[in-house]
Amino acid sequence: MSRLEAKKPPLFISEPLTRDAVSQSLSVLSGILKSSYGPAGRLKQLHNGVGGCVCTTSQSSALLGHLSISQPVLRVLTASVRNHVSRFSDCGLFAAILCCGFIENFRSLNVAPFTVIKISKHLLSLCMEHLKSEACGCRVSVDFSSVETLACLVRSILTSKPACMLNKTEVDHLTSLVLKAFIFTVPCHVETNAVLGKCVIIPVKGRRVVDSTVFPGLLLETPEIQLGKPLAVKRTGSKMIKIALFSVSMSGDGFNPEEGTVAVHHGISLEVSELNQLLNVGKQLVKDEVGLVVCQKVMHPSLKQYLQEHGVLAVDRAGLSVMEPLGRMTGSQPIASIHSLSPGCYGTVKDLCIESFASKHFLHLIPEDTVICSLILCNRSETAWDELKRVCETAEHVLQLTVKEPLALLGGGCTETHLASYIRYKSSSLPASTFKDLDCSQTQYQLVAEGFCRSLESVARSLSHDGEEILTDMIYGHSWFVPSGSPCVSKWSDPVSRCGCGVNDNTEDLSWRFLQSQSGSPVTQGCPKEPSAKVADLLTLDCFAAKCSGLQVALETANLILDLSYIIEDQN
């Protein structure tokens, strides 16, 4: 009998945030995230130690998805941010950097964690009330009767990821394509519960970005299709093309030995039996006037030939990714068995044609009402294409979120500095009853409020990667970037031209101050005003829903981590 190793007792780590290992890990993660932030963010190359693909990115979803993190505190942080990104697609780095800032600023205060958490929740409520009020100076209404604001929103997302390696012409081209694709997905006939469609991205690597294009409907890659040959497809009496969608294999090898044994009578062939069943399905499809059959998996050559001889176009190996949009676009129900066909499972398309792009050939399914579209996305390299695909998906999701809540927030660090200015002003004029309700002193409240503001400003400072100084004005509370190497002058309007978001220029007589680092005396701040104009050709905008969620996730996660008193690790 082999000897069994005795179970080890669990490891108890008290007050984890006071441990050097946790502090160092948090500092390293914060540095990685901050250096990746914004249009000038530095790229990170991630790969494992035993080979495999290399990911070059500055996107939070790719960064946090590829990082191997063993520290329990950091795993809580990254899990929260990844959950936020899975729901909103945007503002992942913002949430992560802000969370790190809250932890670093709050834990250095000589205030009990329980008190810090209560005060910070109150500060968060002040921020959310301000962001949702009409008087908010960093909020922009999105007008869907015009594309200017939507274009600014998409352009801001495209330019925020340098790994896409886009120039201005390419950004403008993709901005128009993403908007066009999104408009295709909006239903023409609005019902009580309208549902937005989907944009299917088709990869073409090694081509110019400006070769990218969008088609209404769905493109199915069909290498076997013959160019120049007209599509003779059977149509119904209403001139529509009936479509059958199969999610089951039609290759004729439906029997899987792993599922059990099958008793077969002498002289009967399983293969012949399967093929006869497939041909019976083909006869039923022809009888039901089906003009197009799409199979997710492989189709038997004999069935293909039979269908083609009877004017039915057959496409196999369509893949899982197109099944949901194809079913949605045509109204067909995926058929999961070759033994039963229901007349209600068929769908329809308006027309079919052949499209050729680069060296690929596609069958173009044109619907009656377009809610599904296909974006042929090109980029010069695989790395740049992978990043661009993620960015385009983010842009589509942000536009969908904006339909539900037609608002945007000013980007370029201006929302963060504006909120910091507002909180400083608001926290200096609170009634004594507020401190009594929170069971804290005014001094404690001011300390936590200043840490809250410094955390917001640390996100704006993270946009500087080349030694630029960052200022904030005392009127609107926006951020201003002073180019590296500019001489120190008494009139800052000379080296700065526009604020980070692009709303304000230097024509107005503003007073500035430097954004403080983690240390420094508290700043006295008046209530930031609303800019007189909110329209600019190249406005930098952020998704309202994603940023509000990121702010809440950052603080809630930081408070959870600050409240940790023990980490218990199983040693077995």
XYZ file of C-alpha atoms in Angstrom:
572
model
C 0.000 0.000 0.000
C 1.525 3.344 -1.055
C 2.023 6.002 1.584
C -0.323 8.974 1.380
C 0.979 12.468 1.947
C -0.708 14.185 4.857
C -2.985 17.083 3.958
C -1.418 20.474 4.494
C -3.323 23.078 6.480
C -4.644 26.092 4.540
C -2.477 29.195 4.374
C -3.952 32.258 6.112
C -2.748 35.672 4.925
C -3.997 38.503 7.129
C -4.316 42.102 5.897
C -3.179 41.246 2.333
C -2.909 44.869 1.188
C -0.127 45.489 3.725
C 2.045 42.752 2.178
C 4.905 43.852 -0.065
C 4.207 41.105 -2.618
C 0.627 42.341 -3.119
C 1.715 45.979 -3.329
C 4.415 45.185 -5.878
C 2.067 43.059 -8.008
C -0.573 45.796 -7.944
C 2.025 48.393 -8.925
C 3.256 46.250 -11.839
C -0.276 45.613 -13.134
C -1.134 49.304 -12.805
C 1.996 50.219 -14.784
C 1.138 47.749 -17.570
C -2.401 49.102 -17.852
C -1.454 52.781 -17.702
C 1.247 52.410 -20.340
C -1.327 50.801 -22.680
C -3.951 53.541 -22.336
C -5.090 55.832 -25.119
C -4.107 56.532 -28.752
C -0.415 56.819 -27.826
C -0.454 53.775 -25.559
C 2.463 51.371 -25.768
C 1.797 47.926 -27.247
C 2.229 44.747 -25.243
C 3.350 41.432 -26.726
C 1.933 38.419 -24.919
C 2.915 34.800 -25.466
C 3.339 31.673 -23.363
C 6.616 29.964 -22.590
C 6.062 26.915 -24.788
C 5.288 28.536 -28.115
C 1.856 29.212 -29.530
C 0.437 32.394 -30.983
C 1.777 35.817 -30.041
C -0.730 38.564 -29.241
C 0.311 42.188 -29.796
C -2.253 44.508 -28.282
C -3.161 47.380 -25.986
C -6.784 46.270 -25.512
C -8.010 45.335 -22.060
C -9.930 42.250 -23.250
C -6.819 40.800 -24.911
C -4.410 41.956 -22.179
C -6.367 40.593 -19.235
C -7.352 37.482 -21.177
C -3.721 36.549 -21.898
C -2.111 37.588 -18.598
C -1.510 34.726 -16.183
C -2.254 36.136 -12.723
C -1.767 34.081 -9.557
C -2.144 36.828 -6.929
C -5.686 36.438 -5.462
C -6.209 40.193 -4.991
C -5.334 40.929 -8.615
C -7.504 38.057 -9.818
C -10.496 39.715 -8.139
C -9.655 42.981 -9.910
C -9.135 41.458 -13.351
C -12.243 39.260 -13.061
C -14.385 42.325 -12.309
C -12.972 44.266 -15.238
C -13.317 41.327 -17.642
C -16.937 40.916 -16.599
C -17.512 44.625 -17.304
C -15.882 44.277 -20.742
C -18.001 41.220 -21.563
C -21.120 43.346 -20.987
C -20.038 46.677 -22.485
C -16.952 45.939 -24.692
C -15.482 49.390 -23.934
C -13.723 51.286 -21.102
C -11.940 48.219 -19.718
C -8.589 49.967 -19.260
C -10.382 52.965 -17.753
C -12.061 50.755 -15.135
C -8.861 48.831 -14.344
C -6.616 51.915 -14.037
C -9.198 53.722 -11.937
C -9.603 50.693 -9.651
C -5.830 50.534 -9.106
C -5.843 54.281 -8.395
C -8.615 53.953 -5.807
C -6.776 51.142 -4.011
C -3.448 52.999 -4.006
C -4.946 56.298 -2.827
C -7.395 54.946 -0.252
C -5.064 52.504 1.485
C -2.531 55.310 2.152
C -5.128 57.295 4.125
C -5.198 57.182 7.903
C -8.909 56.376 7.762
C -10.585 53.064 8.631
C -11.526 51.002 5.520
C -15.173 50.827 6.630
C -15.328 54.623 6.741
C -13.511 54.957 3.411
C -16.040 52.625 1.785
C -19.045 54.563 3.106
C -17.624 57.926 2.000
C -16.507 56.649 -1.425
C -19.990 55.248 -2.097
C -21.432 58.690 -1.343
C -18.903 60.286 -3.700
C -19.868 57.775 -6.404
C -23.534 58.702 -5.974
C -22.615 62.383 -6.429
C -20.772 61.508 -9.657
C -23.653 59.434 -11.026
C -26.226 62.117 -10.173
C -24.089 64.705 -11.951
C -23.505 62.524 -15.034
C -27.229 61.862 -15.359
C -28.282 65.493 -14.899
C -28.987 67.890 -17.758
C -26.491 70.369 -16.278
C -23.541 67.965 -16.617
C -20.768 69.718 -18.526
C -19.089 66.530 -19.826
C -22.191 64.912 -21.300
C -23.176 65.083 -24.978
C -26.594 64.211 -26.394
C -26.466 61.938 -29.452
C -28.763 62.980 -32.280
C -29.568 60.007 -34.520
C -30.919 62.281 -37.249
C -27.289 63.268 -37.913
C -24.151 61.126 -38.157
C -21.635 63.695 -36.849
C -21.745 62.641 -33.178
C -21.927 58.945 -34.060
C -18.918 59.350 -36.353
C -16.970 61.025 -33.529
C -17.831 58.128 -31.236
C -16.676 55.476 -33.737
C -13.570 57.455 -34.725
C -12.567 57.801 -31.056
C -12.735 54.012 -30.626
C -10.761 53.291 -33.820
C -7.966 55.749 -32.970
C -7.635 54.561 -29.366
C -5.860 51.317 -30.357
C -2.474 51.907 -32.033
C -1.975 48.200 -32.838
C -4.538 48.616 -35.646
C -1.896 50.795 -37.393
C -4.406 53.056 -39.137
C -3.726 56.371 -40.855
C -6.302 59.169 -41.102
C -7.645 58.030 -44.490
C -8.130 54.493 -43.196
C -9.803 55.734 -40.004
C -12.251 57.841 -42.032
C -12.989 54.923 -44.371
C -13.603 52.464 -41.528
C -15.691 54.997 -39.599
C -18.091 55.312 -42.534
C -18.156 51.517 -43.015
C -18.900 50.789 -39.347
C -21.697 53.376 -39.363
C -23.101 51.991 -42.611
C -22.982 48.447 -41.237
C -24.713 49.563 -38.053
C -27.490 51.315 -39.996
C -28.067 48.065 -41.928
C -28.708 46.292 -38.600
C -31.441 48.729 -37.520
C -34.884 47.274 -38.404
C -36.834 49.227 -41.029
C -40.178 48.398 -39.426
C -40.045 49.264 -35.726
C -42.170 47.035 -33.540
C -42.944 47.194 -29.813
C -39.797 45.218 -28.938
C -37.432 46.058 -31.762
C -34.229 43.993 -31.824
C -31.078 45.204 -33.549
C -29.459 42.934 -36.128
C -25.868 41.784 -36.436
C -22.790 42.587 -38.477
C -20.796 39.504 -39.531
C -17.085 40.255 -39.965
C -15.301 38.369 -42.753
C -11.478 38.295 -42.612
C -9.306 39.244 -45.570
C -5.688 39.549 -44.448
C -2.864 40.967 -46.507
C -4.986 43.613 -48.258
C -5.246 47.376 -47.754
C -7.622 48.648 -45.052
C -9.324 50.906 -47.603
C -10.289 47.786 -49.590
C -12.696 46.888 -46.783
C -16.361 47.048 -47.738
C -19.808 46.203 -46.399
C -22.692 44.291 -47.991
C -26.320 44.108 -46.892
C -27.261 40.512 -46.179
C -24.896 37.612 -45.647
C -21.837 36.379 -47.545
C -21.095 32.650 -47.487
C -17.650 31.650 -48.689
C -18.037 29.045 -51.440
C -14.697 27.975 -52.947
C -16.417 25.487 -55.301
C -18.671 28.047 -56.958
C -18.057 28.721 -60.665
C -17.669 32.347 -61.664
C -19.426 33.548 -64.773
C -22.067 30.839 -64.540
C -25.584 32.190 -63.888
C -27.341 30.978 -60.746
C -30.355 28.937 -61.846
C -32.183 28.656 -58.540
C -35.722 27.400 -58.010
C -38.108 30.131 -56.772
C -41.538 29.995 -55.163
C -44.684 31.496 -56.666
C -43.952 34.798 -54.898
C -40.519 34.933 -56.620
C -38.745 34.332 -53.296
C -36.106 31.652 -52.740
C -36.976 29.118 -50.055
C -34.029 28.111 -47.845
C -33.409 25.066 -45.617
C -30.765 25.353 -42.910
C -29.216 22.133 -41.530
C -27.151 22.094 -38.337
C -26.666 18.308 -38.542
C -24.021 16.530 -40.610
C -25.285 15.362 -44.012
C -22.129 13.432 -44.916
C -23.691 9.987 -44.542
C -21.537 8.924 -41.586
C -24.131 9.740 -38.955
C -23.424 6.610 -36.866
C -20.880 7.216 -34.079
C -19.406 4.001 -32.527
C -18.808 5.872 -29.248
C -22.570 6.311 -28.775
C -23.185 2.568 -28.533
C -23.760 -0.450 -30.755
C -26.239 -0.905 -33.585
C -27.665 -4.279 -34.596
C -27.714 -4.621 -38.408
C -29.448 -7.426 -40.322
C -27.312 -9.567 -42.601
C -26.774 -8.046 -46.052
C -27.720 -4.477 -45.061
C -25.120 -1.732 -45.461
C -25.199 1.185 -42.985
C -23.575 3.492 -45.555
C -26.173 2.694 -48.222
C -28.975 3.068 -45.701
C -27.679 6.489 -44.632
C -27.311 7.620 -48.252
C -30.845 6.508 -49.099
C -32.127 8.486 -46.137
C -30.221 11.563 -47.350
C -31.625 11.182 -50.848
C -35.116 10.922 -49.378
C -34.445 14.226 -47.616
C -33.323 15.672 -50.957
C -36.563 14.497 -52.620
C -38.594 16.125 -49.852
C -36.669 19.396 -50.258
C -37.313 19.392 -54.017
C -40.997 18.618 -53.415
C -41.240 21.541 -50.939
C -39.775 23.912 -53.601
C -36.619 24.661 -51.619
C -34.129 26.627 -53.736
C -31.124 26.841 -51.358
C -29.801 24.319 -48.834
C -27.130 25.421 -46.368
C -25.449 22.830 -44.178
C -23.312 23.813 -41.182
C -21.223 20.667 -41.634
C -20.349 18.358 -44.543
C -22.838 17.288 -47.214
C -22.563 13.991 -49.122
C -21.426 14.553 -52.769
C -24.290 12.395 -54.094
C -26.870 14.523 -52.260
C -25.202 17.682 -53.551
C -25.346 16.398 -57.117
C -28.991 15.343 -56.768
C -30.008 18.763 -55.454
C -28.105 20.606 -58.199
C -29.734 18.452 -60.893
C -33.142 19.586 -59.577
C -32.318 23.315 -59.473
C -31.437 23.465 -55.762
C -28.203 25.256 -54.788
C -26.318 23.392 -52.034
C -23.691 24.972 -49.747
C -21.934 22.960 -47.057
C -19.252 23.652 -44.412
C -20.956 26.971 -43.602
C -19.665 26.829 -40.008
C -21.294 27.545 -36.667
C -20.662 31.320 -36.680
C -23.119 32.044 -39.520
C -25.944 29.822 -38.299
C -27.526 32.302 -35.892
C -27.426 35.352 -38.228
C -28.495 33.189 -41.181
C -31.499 31.848 -39.292
C -32.394 35.317 -38.096
C -32.119 36.883 -41.536
C -34.105 34.217 -43.400
C -36.543 33.176 -40.691
C -35.487 29.537 -41.037
C -35.169 27.133 -38.120
C -31.956 25.051 -38.045
C -32.838 21.417 -38.801
C -31.092 19.101 -36.342
C -32.232 15.745 -37.790
C -32.426 14.265 -41.288
C -35.299 12.023 -40.233
C -37.987 14.694 -39.924
C -38.643 17.868 -41.931
C -41.319 20.318 -40.892
C -42.725 22.809 -43.445
C -42.404 25.531 -40.787
C -38.628 25.195 -40.595
C -37.953 26.816 -43.983
C -37.046 30.476 -44.485
C -36.755 32.758 -47.512
C -34.328 35.144 -49.171
C -35.080 37.725 -51.832
C -32.185 36.956 -54.175
C -28.778 35.338 -54.593
C -25.679 36.468 -56.439
C -21.969 35.718 -56.575
C -19.420 38.183 -55.147
C -15.686 37.906 -55.668
C -13.223 39.634 -53.340
C -9.461 39.158 -53.500
C -9.037 35.407 -54.117
C -12.253 34.461 -52.346
C -15.675 33.738 -53.836
C -18.877 34.289 -51.896
C -22.542 33.485 -52.285
C -24.377 36.702 -51.413
C -27.754 36.131 -49.734
C -29.906 39.238 -50.192
C -32.841 39.476 -47.748
C -36.185 41.209 -48.077
C -35.496 43.356 -44.978
C -31.870 43.940 -44.065
C -30.988 43.424 -40.405
C -27.892 41.323 -41.072
C -24.891 42.650 -42.979
C -21.402 41.425 -43.854
C -18.299 43.528 -43.284
C -15.298 42.396 -45.335
C -12.499 43.628 -43.098
C -8.981 43.979 -44.498
C -5.638 44.760 -42.912
C -2.036 44.295 -43.904
C -0.979 41.799 -41.235
C -2.636 39.163 -39.077
C -1.698 40.972 -35.847
C -3.183 44.275 -37.000
C -6.279 42.500 -38.339
C -6.936 40.714 -35.035
C -6.792 44.026 -33.160
C -8.927 45.761 -35.783
C -11.595 43.052 -35.568
C -11.872 43.540 -31.801
C -12.082 47.307 -32.266
C -14.829 47.066 -34.907
C -16.825 44.711 -32.690
C -16.435 47.188 -29.831
C -17.617 50.050 -32.047
C -20.703 48.077 -33.111
C -21.553 47.253 -29.490
C -21.050 50.876 -28.394
C -23.446 52.079 -31.100
C -26.002 49.525 -29.916
C -25.634 50.772 -26.336
C -25.984 54.352 -27.547
C -29.318 53.526 -29.202
C -30.637 52.457 -25.795
C -29.176 55.524 -24.067
C -28.449 58.296 -26.621
C -25.668 59.981 -24.676
C -21.876 60.163 -24.843
C -19.180 61.497 -22.537
C -16.290 63.747 -23.467
C -13.046 61.795 -23.955
C -9.377 62.722 -23.895
C -9.305 62.773 -20.076
C -11.810 65.638 -19.868
C -14.609 63.680 -18.172
C -12.190 62.480 -15.478
C -10.780 65.932 -14.702
C -14.246 67.500 -14.914
C -15.629 64.995 -12.398
C -12.626 65.602 -10.116
C -13.299 69.355 -10.250
C -16.992 68.802 -9.561
C -16.335 66.496 -6.566
C -13.850 68.975 -5.066
C -16.424 71.736 -5.377
C -19.307 69.610 -4.098
C -17.429 68.096 -1.157
C -16.430 71.556 0.099
C -20.041 72.704 0.405
C -21.813 69.718 1.974
C -24.062 70.296 5.009
C -23.028 68.951 8.423
C -25.933 66.476 8.296
C -24.117 64.555 5.528
C -21.123 63.818 7.762
C -23.482 62.800 10.570
C -25.354 60.387 8.271
C -22.059 58.870 7.110
C -20.749 58.730 10.703
C -17.508 60.481 9.737
C -15.775 63.790 10.351
C -15.481 66.527 7.745
C -11.713 65.979 7.718
C -12.134 62.277 6.931
C -14.599 63.086 4.161
C -12.219 65.618 2.601
C -9.322 63.154 2.750
C -11.305 60.425 0.971
C -12.718 62.927 -1.533
C -9.214 64.116 -2.408
C -8.069 60.506 -2.888
C -11.128 59.930 -5.101
C -10.256 62.966 -7.230
C -6.578 62.033 -7.524
C -7.644 58.581 -8.747
C -9.793 60.138 -11.475
C -6.951 62.457 -12.470
C -4.508 59.537 -12.580
C -6.572 58.102 -15.457
C -6.217 61.397 -17.382
C -2.469 61.446 -16.633
C -2.202 57.927 -18.064
C -2.909 59.373 -21.542
C 0.535 61.027 -21.472
C 3.285 58.681 -22.696
C 5.857 61.034 -24.209
C 6.588 63.408 -21.340
C 3.717 65.829 -21.973
C 2.616 67.956 -19.057
C -1.114 67.831 -18.334
C -3.036 70.869 -17.175
C -6.613 71.314 -16.110
C -8.457 74.606 -16.431
C -10.279 76.158 -13.475
C -13.402 77.091 -15.481
C -14.570 73.887 -17.203
C -12.332 71.334 -15.477
C -11.049 69.891 -18.787
C -7.607 68.382 -19.393
C -5.028 70.093 -21.623
C -1.835 68.517 -22.948
C 1.322 70.603 -23.150
C 3.674 69.194 -25.817
C 6.915 67.711 -24.510
C 9.772 70.198 -24.546
C 7.555 73.290 -24.427
C 9.125 76.115 -22.392
C 7.471 77.039 -19.103
C 5.457 80.169 -19.839
C 3.171 82.418 -17.864
C 0.452 82.218 -20.524
C -0.376 78.560 -21.129
C -2.725 79.384 -24.007
C 0.348 79.696 -26.255
C 1.567 76.039 -26.157
C -1.898 74.456 -25.850
C -4.450 74.693 -28.664
C -7.407 72.500 -27.645
C -8.439 70.499 -24.603
C -8.256 66.710 -24.672
C -11.800 66.189 -25.972
C -11.632 69.021 -28.518
C -14.575 71.086 -27.236
C -12.626 74.055 -25.848
C -9.864 75.998 -27.582
C -7.324 78.462 -26.249
C -9.165 81.620 -27.356
C -10.870 81.988 -23.988
C -9.029 83.486 -21.030
C -8.690 80.428 -18.779
C -6.607 79.821 -15.692
C -4.781 76.502 -15.478
C -3.085 74.325 -12.924
C -0.918 71.225 -13.282
C -2.592 67.885 -12.622
C -1.090 66.790 -9.341
C 0.650 63.529 -8.766
C -0.302 61.208 -5.924
C 1.038 63.643 -3.327
C 0.324 67.313 -2.840
C -2.016 69.615 -0.973
C -5.778 69.528 -1.663
C -7.013 71.808 -4.425
C -9.734 74.414 -3.974
C -12.058 74.256 -6.954
C -15.151 76.144 -8.066
C -18.079 74.413 -9.771
C -16.997 73.547 -13.348
C -19.112 75.240 -15.997
C -20.737 73.725 -19.044
C -18.907 74.526 -22.332
C -20.768 76.991 -24.520
C -20.426 74.725 -27.598
C -20.551 70.941 -27.775
C -20.051 70.421 -31.483
C -16.658 69.942 -33.085
C -15.518 68.147 -36.218
C -13.065 65.913 -34.400
C -14.611 65.601 -30.944
C -13.216 62.768 -28.808
C -16.096 60.882 -27.184
C -16.588 57.881 -24.903
C -19.555 55.546 -24.540
C -21.828 56.867 -21.773
C -23.129 53.479 -20.582
C -19.691 51.819 -20.659
C -17.946 54.647 -18.794
C -20.633 54.914 -16.112
C -20.427 51.154 -15.576
C -16.610 51.319 -15.532
C -16.710 53.998 -12.828
C -19.055 51.904 -10.683
C -17.136 48.661 -11.240
C -13.812 50.342 -10.405
C -15.039 51.694 -7.063
C -17.025 48.621 -6.038
C -14.063 46.347 -6.804
C -11.625 48.646 -4.976
C -13.930 48.710 -1.931
C -14.192 44.914 -1.996
C -10.399 44.599 -2.057
C -9.943 47.250 0.666
C -12.346 45.295 2.863
C -10.329 42.064 2.598
C -8.943 41.070 5.977
C -7.856 37.521 5.145
C -6.901 35.420 2.132
C -7.201 31.683 2.730
C -5.296 29.502 0.248
C -5.590 25.722 0.016
C -2.067 24.248 -0.019
C -3.060 20.788 -1.308
